[in-house]
Amino acid sequence: MSKLDDQKILRLLNEVTGRPRGTDDFVPLHEPRFSGNEWVYVKECLNTGWVSSVGSYVDLFEEKVAEAFGVKKAICMVNGTAALHIALLMAGVAENDEVIVPALTFVASANAITYCRAIPHFVDSELATLGLDPDALDSWLDEVAEFRENETFNRRTGRRIAAIVPMHTFGHPVRMSRLLEVAAKWSIPVVEDAAESIGSRLNGNLLGGLGLVGATSFNGNKTITTGGGGALLTNDIDLANKAKHIATTAKKPHKWRFYHDRLGFNYRLPNINAALGCAQLEQVSEVIAAKRHLALAYEAAFKDIEGLRFVVEPEHSQSNYWLNAVILDDPSARDPFLEVTNEQGFGTRPCWMLMNELPMYRNCPSSPLSISQSISSRLVNIPSSAYLGLKFVKSSAHHN
C-alpha cells in the first residue's frame, strides 16, 4: 500500500474487530444480527398462514418505524428503492422533470428518479458530511435556475426542477437546516433519502422526516433488516394514505370487487418480513450503541496512522455509523489497500462510482463535482457489523 503501513493497519483491524491473530476467518463488511424474537415472530406468521402483504405485523411494524424515525406515518414497502420511487411521486415529480441528487450516492437514488421518467441532476457533495453540499447547490442554482410561475426551471434544459434528494451517506447527516433554506428559496420540495440513517440525529432531531417526505431501507445489509424492505416516511397523513393506496396497486377497498382507480404498484411489504422487522426494531438501540462504540474504537486506533483518516460524524450530529470509512491521502493507495485487506480476510470496499460516470447517467445535467470525485477516489469502507462493537459496549458498561 503506497505510503501506508499495511502491517500496522492489518494489526489494528485485527485488534478492533477481535479476530484472533493468525486465523483466516473472514470479517465481512456488514452482516445482519438476529438475537431477539425473530424466530418467534416469523414462526407465528408461518403457523397462522399470514405471510403476504396483509397481517398484523405490517400494521405494527409501520407504527414502530414511524416512532423510530419520529414521523406521524410510515408506509412499508418491498425495498427502499420502491419507497423512494413512491416518495418522489408524492412530491409531484413527473415525466421530463429534473431532480437534484448527489452524484456520490448509491445507484438506487438515481434509479428511483428514472422510474418516474424524470432526469437526475447531479450536484457536488462536501467532505465534512459526505453528503450533498447545500452551499454548492445554492451557488449552482443561482447559475442555472430561474423562477417561472412560482416553480424553478433549469434555464439550460428548459425542464422543471421538481425535487431535491439529499442522501445521508453511511448514516452521517447532511446539513439539513441549510439545505431546507436553499429548497425554500427556490420553492423545491425535499425528498429525504434516509436509506442508511435510522437512529441518526442532527441537532437532536431524527433524520427521515425533515423534508416533505422521506424513504428508508431495511435491506439485508442495513442497520436493521426485514430481509428486503423499506418505508416511506412523512408527517402528512393525507400524503401517507395516498402513498399506501398507490403502493397497493391502487385498488379501492371492497369485499370482492377488483377496481383500481389509477396506475398503481405492487410494492407492499409482506407480513413475514414485517414480523422480522418488528423483532429487529426491538434491538435497534442496542445495535446503534454497538456500532457507535465500534466507530470510537476505529477512531482511536487510526488516529496516528499516516496517510489516512477515519471518517467521524459531522458537527451537531449523532450518526448511526452504518458503515465505517477511512479516507486516504493518496488516491493511488486505494486499490492496494483494498487488495491487501481483502486478501487478509477483511471485507473492505471502495465508495460507489459517481452516478455521472455510469453509462445510463453520463448525459444528465451536472454541477462541477470536484469534491465528489475526490471522496470517491479515496474512500474505503471497513468492517462495520454491530456484533463487532458489542464487546466495547460490554466493556464500557463494566467500567461504569
Short mmCIF file of C-alpha atoms in Angstrom, two decimals:
data_model
loop_
_atom_site.label_atom_id
_atom_site.label_comp_id
_atom_site.label_asym_id
_atom_site.label_seq_id
_atom_site.Cartn_x
_atom_site.Cartn_y
_atom_site.Cartn_z
CA MET A 1 0.00 0.00 0.00
CA SER A 2 1.62 3.19 -1.20
CA LYS A 3 2.68 5.42 1.73
CA LEU A 4 0.70 3.27 4.16
CA ASP A 5 1.99 0.85 6.78
CA ASP A 6 -0.02 -2.17 5.73
CA GLN A 7 1.13 -4.43 8.56
CA LYS A 8 0.19 -1.86 11.18
CA ILE A 9 -3.21 -1.34 9.59
CA LEU A 10 -3.88 -5.08 9.44
CA ARG A 11 -2.85 -5.42 13.08
CA LEU A 12 -5.24 -2.65 14.09
CA LEU A 13 -8.07 -4.21 12.10
CA ASN A 14 -7.43 -7.50 13.90
CA GLU A 15 -7.47 -5.77 17.27
CA VAL A 16 -10.61 -3.71 16.70
CA THR A 17 -12.66 -6.47 15.07
CA GLY A 18 -11.50 -9.04 17.63
CA ARG A 19 -10.34 -11.57 15.06
CA PRO A 20 -7.71 -13.82 16.67
CA ARG A 21 -4.28 -13.23 15.20
CA GLY A 22 -3.18 -15.94 12.82
CA THR A 23 -6.70 -17.05 11.89
CA ASP A 24 -8.14 -16.72 8.42
CA ASP A 25 -11.75 -16.09 9.46
CA PHE A 26 -13.29 -13.61 7.04
CA VAL A 27 -14.66 -10.42 8.61
CA PRO A 28 -17.45 -9.17 6.31
CA LEU A 29 -18.16 -5.53 5.61
CA HIS A 30 -21.58 -5.85 7.21
CA GLU A 31 -23.94 -8.62 8.20
CA PRO A 32 -27.29 -8.83 9.99
CA ARG A 33 -27.62 -9.79 13.65
CA PHE A 34 -30.55 -11.92 14.81
CA SER A 35 -30.58 -12.28 18.58
CA GLY A 36 -34.12 -11.40 19.66
CA ASN A 37 -37.62 -12.51 18.79
CA GLU A 38 -37.04 -13.03 15.07
CA TRP A 39 -37.71 -16.79 15.14
CA VAL A 40 -40.78 -16.38 17.35
CA TYR A 41 -42.48 -13.72 15.21
CA VAL A 42 -41.67 -15.32 11.86
CA LYS A 43 -42.85 -18.73 13.13
CA GLU A 44 -46.15 -17.14 14.15
CA CYS A 45 -46.63 -15.95 10.57
CA LEU A 46 -45.93 -19.44 9.27
CA ASN A 47 -48.23 -21.06 11.81
CA THR A 48 -51.14 -18.72 11.05
CA GLY A 49 -50.57 -18.53 7.31
CA TRP A 50 -50.40 -14.72 7.33
CA VAL A 51 -47.23 -14.35 5.28
CA SER A 52 -48.22 -11.97 2.46
CA SER A 53 -48.97 -8.23 2.33
CA VAL A 54 -51.85 -8.37 4.83
CA GLY A 55 -51.33 -9.15 8.51
CA SER A 56 -50.99 -7.71 11.98
CA TYR A 57 -47.21 -7.37 11.81
CA VAL A 58 -47.40 -4.98 8.85
CA ASP A 59 -49.52 -2.53 10.84
CA LEU A 60 -47.37 -2.94 13.96
CA PHE A 61 -44.14 -2.53 12.03
CA GLU A 62 -45.40 0.66 10.39
CA GLU A 63 -46.24 2.09 13.82
CA LYS A 64 -42.80 1.18 15.16
CA VAL A 65 -40.98 2.52 12.10
CA ALA A 66 -42.82 5.84 12.38
CA GLU A 67 -41.78 6.02 16.03
CA ALA A 68 -38.16 5.15 15.21
CA PHE A 69 -37.97 8.00 12.67
CA GLY A 70 -40.06 10.48 14.64
CA VAL A 71 -42.72 10.86 11.95
CA LYS A 72 -46.50 10.55 12.00
CA LYS A 73 -46.76 7.85 9.36
CA ALA A 74 -44.60 5.16 7.78
CA ILE A 75 -45.79 3.12 4.81
CA CYS A 76 -43.73 -0.06 4.50
CA MET A 77 -42.75 -1.39 1.09
CA VAL A 78 -40.76 -4.18 -0.52
CA ASN A 79 -37.49 -2.23 -0.58
CA GLY A 80 -36.03 1.22 -0.12
CA THR A 81 -35.95 1.95 -3.85
CA ALA A 82 -39.70 1.35 -4.11
CA ALA A 83 -40.26 3.63 -1.11
CA LEU A 84 -38.15 6.37 -2.71
CA HIS A 85 -39.98 5.95 -6.02
CA ILE A 86 -43.36 6.48 -4.36
CA ALA A 87 -41.96 9.33 -2.25
CA LEU A 88 -40.88 11.14 -5.42
CA LEU A 89 -44.31 10.66 -6.96
CA MET A 90 -45.89 12.06 -3.78
CA ALA A 91 -43.66 15.12 -4.10
CA GLY A 92 -45.08 15.72 -7.58
CA VAL A 93 -42.16 14.51 -9.68
CA ALA A 94 -43.41 13.88 -13.21
CA GLU A 95 -42.13 12.85 -16.61
CA ASN A 96 -39.36 15.07 -18.01
CA ASP A 97 -38.78 16.84 -14.69
CA GLU A 98 -35.30 17.12 -13.20
CA VAL A 99 -34.49 16.05 -9.66
CA ILE A 100 -31.42 17.26 -7.77
CA VAL A 101 -29.44 14.36 -6.28
CA PRO A 102 -25.80 13.95 -5.20
CA ALA A 103 -23.52 12.25 -7.70
CA LEU A 104 -21.97 10.48 -4.69
CA THR A 105 -24.75 8.06 -3.77
CA PHE A 106 -25.93 4.50 -4.26
CA VAL A 107 -27.48 3.96 -7.68
CA ALA A 108 -30.97 3.48 -6.21
CA SER A 109 -31.22 7.22 -5.58
CA ALA A 110 -30.85 7.96 -9.29
CA ASN A 111 -32.81 4.90 -10.41
CA ALA A 112 -35.90 5.91 -8.41
CA ILE A 113 -35.88 9.26 -10.20
CA THR A 114 -35.70 7.50 -13.55
CA TYR A 115 -38.63 5.25 -12.60
CA CYS A 116 -40.68 8.48 -12.52
CA ARG A 117 -39.48 9.14 -16.09
CA ALA A 118 -37.61 12.11 -14.69
CA ILE A 119 -33.94 13.06 -15.10
CA PRO A 120 -31.33 13.05 -12.32
CA HIS A 121 -29.46 16.35 -11.98
CA PHE A 122 -26.19 15.79 -10.12
CA VAL A 123 -24.72 18.18 -7.56
CA ASP A 124 -21.48 18.04 -5.55
CA SER A 125 -21.02 16.74 -2.01
CA GLU A 126 -18.94 18.08 0.85
CA LEU A 127 -16.12 16.38 2.73
CA ALA A 128 -17.44 17.10 6.22
CA THR A 129 -20.69 15.16 5.76
CA LEU A 130 -20.01 13.11 2.59
CA GLY A 131 -23.49 14.29 1.55
CA LEU A 132 -24.99 16.91 -0.73
CA ASP A 133 -23.40 20.34 -0.19
CA PRO A 134 -26.18 22.92 0.37
CA ASP A 135 -23.89 25.89 -0.36
CA ALA A 136 -22.65 24.36 -3.61
CA LEU A 137 -26.27 23.66 -4.52
CA ASP A 138 -27.32 27.25 -3.83
CA SER A 139 -24.49 28.63 -5.96
CA TRP A 140 -25.26 26.18 -8.74
CA LEU A 141 -28.96 27.06 -8.79
CA ASP A 142 -28.05 30.74 -8.91
CA GLU A 143 -26.11 29.91 -12.06
CA VAL A 144 -28.51 27.62 -13.91
CA ALA A 145 -32.02 28.09 -12.48
CA GLU A 146 -34.85 30.58 -12.81
CA PHE A 147 -38.40 31.06 -11.46
CA ARG A 148 -41.41 30.69 -13.70
CA GLU A 149 -44.87 30.92 -12.15
CA ASN A 150 -43.61 30.00 -8.66
CA GLU A 151 -41.65 26.97 -9.87
CA THR A 152 -37.95 26.51 -10.58
CA PHE A 153 -36.67 25.62 -14.04
CA ASN A 154 -33.26 24.78 -15.43
CA ARG A 155 -32.53 27.60 -17.89
CA ARG A 156 -30.16 25.37 -19.87
CA THR A 157 -32.58 22.49 -20.46
CA GLY A 158 -35.97 24.17 -20.00
CA ARG A 159 -37.04 21.42 -17.61
CA ARG A 160 -38.71 21.93 -14.22
CA ILE A 161 -36.58 21.11 -11.17
CA ALA A 162 -39.16 19.17 -9.19
CA ALA A 163 -37.36 17.93 -6.06
CA ILE A 164 -34.11 17.77 -4.11
CA VAL A 165 -32.99 14.38 -2.77
CA PRO A 166 -30.31 14.57 -0.07
CA MET A 167 -28.86 11.20 0.99
CA HIS A 168 -27.30 10.72 4.43
CA THR A 169 -24.15 8.87 3.45
CA PHE A 170 -23.27 5.93 5.74
CA GLY A 171 -25.63 7.42 8.34
CA HIS A 172 -23.87 10.81 8.56
CA PRO A 173 -26.41 13.68 8.43
CA VAL A 174 -26.47 16.18 5.60
CA ARG A 175 -26.64 19.84 6.75
CA MET A 176 -30.41 19.75 6.52
CA SER A 177 -31.16 23.16 8.06
CA ARG A 178 -29.13 24.91 5.39
CA LEU A 179 -30.46 22.61 2.68
CA LEU A 180 -34.05 23.34 3.66
CA GLU A 181 -33.26 27.07 3.45
CA VAL A 182 -32.00 26.62 -0.12
CA ALA A 183 -35.01 24.48 -1.02
CA ALA A 184 -37.41 27.10 0.36
CA LYS A 185 -35.61 29.88 -1.50
CA TRP A 186 -36.20 28.00 -4.77
CA SER A 187 -39.62 26.52 -3.83
CA ILE A 188 -38.40 22.96 -4.40
CA PRO A 189 -39.70 20.11 -2.18
CA VAL A 190 -37.19 17.94 -0.32
CA VAL A 191 -37.43 14.15 -0.54
CA GLU A 192 -35.09 12.79 2.13
CA ASP A 193 -33.18 9.61 1.26
CA ALA A 194 -32.69 8.15 4.75
CA ALA A 195 -31.92 4.63 3.50
CA GLU A 196 -28.80 4.40 5.65
CA SER A 197 -29.64 6.57 8.64
CA ILE A 198 -32.12 5.02 11.08
CA GLY A 199 -31.41 6.47 14.52
CA SER A 200 -29.08 9.20 13.27
CA ARG A 201 -29.78 12.70 14.56
CA LEU A 202 -28.97 16.28 13.59
CA ASN A 203 -29.24 18.90 16.33
CA GLY A 204 -31.16 16.28 18.29
CA ASN A 205 -33.70 15.68 15.52
CA LEU A 206 -34.11 12.27 13.91
CA LEU A 207 -33.47 12.06 10.18
CA GLY A 208 -36.07 10.91 7.67
CA GLY A 209 -38.88 13.34 8.47
CA LEU A 210 -37.20 16.69 7.91
CA GLY A 211 -38.46 17.20 4.36
CA LEU A 212 -41.88 16.82 2.75
CA VAL A 213 -41.42 13.06 2.56
CA GLY A 214 -38.61 10.58 3.09
CA ALA A 215 -37.65 6.98 2.46
CA THR A 216 -35.58 4.37 4.26
CA SER A 217 -34.30 0.86 3.61
CA PHE A 218 -34.33 -2.40 5.56
CA ASN A 219 -32.17 -4.36 3.13
CA GLY A 220 -30.09 -7.24 4.48
CA ASN A 221 -27.01 -5.04 4.87
CA LYS A 222 -28.72 -2.20 6.75
CA THR A 223 -28.62 -1.37 10.48
CA ILE A 224 -31.81 -3.40 10.96
CA THR A 225 -33.28 -5.64 8.29
CA THR A 226 -36.50 -7.23 7.11
CA GLY A 227 -34.56 -9.25 4.54
CA GLY A 228 -35.73 -6.86 1.86
CA GLY A 229 -37.85 -3.88 2.70
CA GLY A 230 -38.19 -0.15 3.03
CA ALA A 231 -40.60 2.55 4.12
CA LEU A 232 -41.96 5.90 3.04
CA LEU A 233 -41.81 8.43 5.90
CA THR A 234 -43.93 11.55 6.29
CA ASN A 235 -45.79 13.84 8.68
CA ASP A 236 -48.53 14.42 6.10
CA ILE A 237 -51.37 11.96 6.80
CA ASP A 238 -53.16 12.58 3.50
CA LEU A 239 -49.93 12.05 1.59
CA ALA A 240 -49.30 8.81 3.52
CA ASN A 241 -52.76 7.48 2.72
CA LYS A 242 -52.32 8.29 -0.96
CA ALA A 243 -48.91 6.61 -0.98
CA LYS A 244 -50.33 3.47 0.62
CA HIS A 245 -53.09 3.34 -1.98
CA ILE A 246 -50.70 3.68 -4.91
CA ALA A 247 -48.28 1.14 -3.42
CA THR A 248 -51.13 -1.38 -3.09
CA THR A 249 -51.95 -1.50 -6.83
CA ALA A 250 -54.36 1.45 -6.34
CA LYS A 251 -57.15 -0.98 -5.50
CA LYS A 252 -60.28 0.52 -3.95
CA PRO A 253 -61.36 -1.43 -0.84
CA HIS A 254 -64.27 -3.80 -1.47
CA LYS A 255 -65.29 -7.26 -0.26
CA TRP A 256 -64.98 -8.87 -3.69
CA ARG A 257 -64.73 -6.29 -6.46
CA PHE A 258 -61.39 -5.55 -8.14
CA TYR A 259 -61.43 -1.89 -9.07
CA HIS A 260 -58.19 0.10 -9.49
CA ASP A 261 -58.67 3.84 -9.93
CA ARG A 262 -55.22 4.76 -11.25
CA LEU A 263 -51.84 3.31 -12.12
CA GLY A 264 -50.52 1.60 -9.00
CA PHE A 265 -47.58 -0.51 -7.92
CA ASN A 266 -47.38 -3.84 -6.12
CA TYR A 267 -44.92 -2.55 -3.52
CA ARG A 268 -46.40 -3.51 -0.14
CA LEU A 269 -44.19 -5.29 2.39
CA PRO A 270 -45.24 -8.88 3.24
CA ASN A 271 -46.31 -9.70 6.80
CA ILE A 272 -43.49 -12.23 7.27
CA ASN A 273 -40.88 -9.54 6.50
CA ALA A 274 -42.64 -7.12 8.82
CA ALA A 275 -42.50 -9.72 11.60
CA LEU A 276 -38.74 -9.91 11.19
CA GLY A 277 -38.59 -6.12 11.26
CA CYS A 278 -40.59 -5.89 14.49
CA ALA A 279 -38.07 -8.13 16.22
CA GLN A 280 -35.17 -6.16 14.77
CA LEU A 281 -36.61 -2.83 15.90
CA GLU A 282 -36.82 -4.12 19.47
CA GLN A 283 -32.99 -4.21 19.40
CA VAL A 284 -32.25 -1.09 17.38
CA SER A 285 -30.94 0.99 20.32
CA GLU A 286 -28.52 -1.77 21.28
CA VAL A 287 -27.39 -2.19 17.68
CA ILE A 288 -26.73 1.53 17.18
CA ALA A 289 -24.89 1.73 20.51
CA ALA A 290 -22.66 -1.15 19.40
CA LYS A 291 -21.97 0.49 16.05
CA ARG A 292 -21.09 3.80 17.70
CA HIS A 293 -18.72 2.07 20.10
CA LEU A 294 -17.09 0.30 17.16
CA ALA A 295 -16.63 3.66 15.42
CA LEU A 296 -14.99 5.11 18.53
CA ALA A 297 -12.61 2.15 18.63
CA TYR A 298 -11.69 2.65 14.99
CA GLU A 299 -11.21 6.38 15.51
CA ALA A 300 -8.81 5.75 18.38
CA ALA A 301 -6.96 3.00 16.52
CA PHE A 302 -6.40 5.02 13.35
CA LYS A 303 -5.69 8.43 14.86
CA ASP A 304 -1.90 8.17 14.48
CA ILE A 305 -1.80 6.33 11.14
CA GLU A 306 -0.11 8.39 8.45
CA GLY A 307 -1.75 8.54 5.08
CA LEU A 308 -5.38 8.18 6.12
CA ARG A 309 -8.05 9.46 8.48
CA PHE A 310 -11.12 7.82 9.96
CA VAL A 311 -14.43 9.45 8.95
CA VAL A 312 -16.18 10.86 12.03
CA GLU A 313 -19.71 12.18 12.41
CA PRO A 314 -20.28 15.82 11.37
CA GLU A 315 -20.70 18.63 13.88
CA HIS A 316 -24.00 18.87 15.77
CA SER A 317 -24.94 15.34 14.77
CA GLN A 318 -25.13 11.82 16.12
CA SER A 319 -24.50 9.24 13.42
CA ASN A 320 -25.53 5.60 13.49
CA TYR A 321 -22.23 4.82 11.70
CA TRP A 322 -23.98 2.38 9.39
CA LEU A 323 -20.70 1.89 7.53
CA ASN A 324 -17.36 2.96 8.89
CA ALA A 325 -14.93 4.54 6.46
CA VAL A 326 -11.41 5.85 6.09
CA ILE A 327 -10.26 8.45 3.59
CA LEU A 328 -6.77 8.01 2.19
CA ASP A 329 -4.49 10.95 1.44
CA ASP A 330 -3.33 9.43 -1.84
CA PRO A 331 -5.89 8.05 -4.33
CA SER A 332 -3.25 5.71 -5.76
CA ALA A 333 -3.13 3.92 -2.39
CA ARG A 334 -6.80 2.92 -2.50
CA ASP A 335 -6.68 -0.19 -4.67
CA PRO A 336 -3.58 -1.61 -2.93
CA PHE A 337 -5.36 -1.00 0.41
CA LEU A 338 -8.39 -2.91 -0.87
CA GLU A 339 -6.28 -5.75 -2.24
CA VAL A 340 -4.23 -6.27 0.92
CA THR A 341 -7.14 -6.05 3.35
CA ASN A 342 -9.39 -8.38 1.36
CA GLU A 343 -6.57 -10.86 0.83
CA GLN A 344 -6.08 -10.90 4.59
CA GLY A 345 -9.75 -11.58 5.31
CA PHE A 346 -11.28 -8.15 5.86
CA GLY A 347 -14.33 -7.15 3.84
CA THR A 348 -13.37 -3.68 2.70
CA ARG A 349 -14.82 -1.94 -0.36
CA PRO A 350 -14.46 1.33 -2.26
CA CYS A 351 -17.09 4.02 -2.38
CA TRP A 352 -19.65 3.93 -5.17
CA MET A 353 -18.76 5.09 -8.66
CA LEU A 354 -20.19 8.55 -9.19
CA MET A 355 -23.61 8.45 -10.86
CA ASN A 356 -22.49 10.62 -13.77
CA GLU A 357 -19.82 8.01 -14.59
CA LEU A 358 -22.39 5.24 -15.13
CA PRO A 359 -23.43 4.66 -18.76
CA MET A 360 -27.14 5.43 -18.28
CA TYR A 361 -26.48 8.74 -16.49
CA ARG A 362 -23.48 10.17 -18.35
CA ASN A 363 -25.55 12.74 -20.22
CA CYS A 364 -27.53 14.03 -17.26
CA PRO A 365 -27.16 17.65 -16.07
CA SER A 366 -24.42 18.12 -13.52
CA SER A 367 -22.65 20.78 -11.50
CA PRO A 368 -18.86 20.63 -11.06
CA LEU A 369 -18.11 17.56 -8.95
CA SER A 370 -14.55 18.04 -7.68
CA ILE A 371 -15.27 17.11 -4.06
CA SER A 372 -17.37 14.08 -5.02
CA GLN A 373 -14.58 12.88 -7.31
CA SER A 374 -12.02 13.32 -4.55
CA ILE A 375 -14.09 11.41 -1.99
CA SER A 376 -14.95 8.60 -4.41
CA SER A 377 -11.31 8.06 -5.36
CA ARG A 378 -10.01 7.97 -1.77
CA LEU A 379 -12.71 6.49 0.50
CA VAL A 380 -12.72 2.89 1.71
CA ASN A 381 -15.39 1.27 3.88
CA ILE A 382 -14.18 -1.10 6.60
CA PRO A 383 -15.99 -3.86 8.58
CA SER A 384 -18.99 -2.36 10.36
CA SER A 385 -21.26 -5.16 11.68
CA ALA A 386 -22.92 -4.41 15.00
CA TYR A 387 -21.59 -7.57 16.64
CA LEU A 388 -18.04 -6.22 16.25
CA GLY A 389 -18.89 -3.39 18.65
CA LEU A 390 -20.70 -5.41 21.33
CA LYS A 391 -17.52 -6.12 23.26
CA PHE A 392 -16.88 -2.38 23.55
CA VAL A 393 -20.43 -1.81 24.85
CA LYS A 394 -19.93 -4.53 27.48
CA SER A 395 -16.52 -3.14 28.43
CA SER A 396 -17.96 0.36 28.79
CA ALA A 397 -20.81 -0.93 30.97
CA HIS A 398 -18.34 -2.85 33.13
CA HIS A 399 -16.15 0.22 33.69
CA ASN A 400 -19.19 2.34 34.54
#
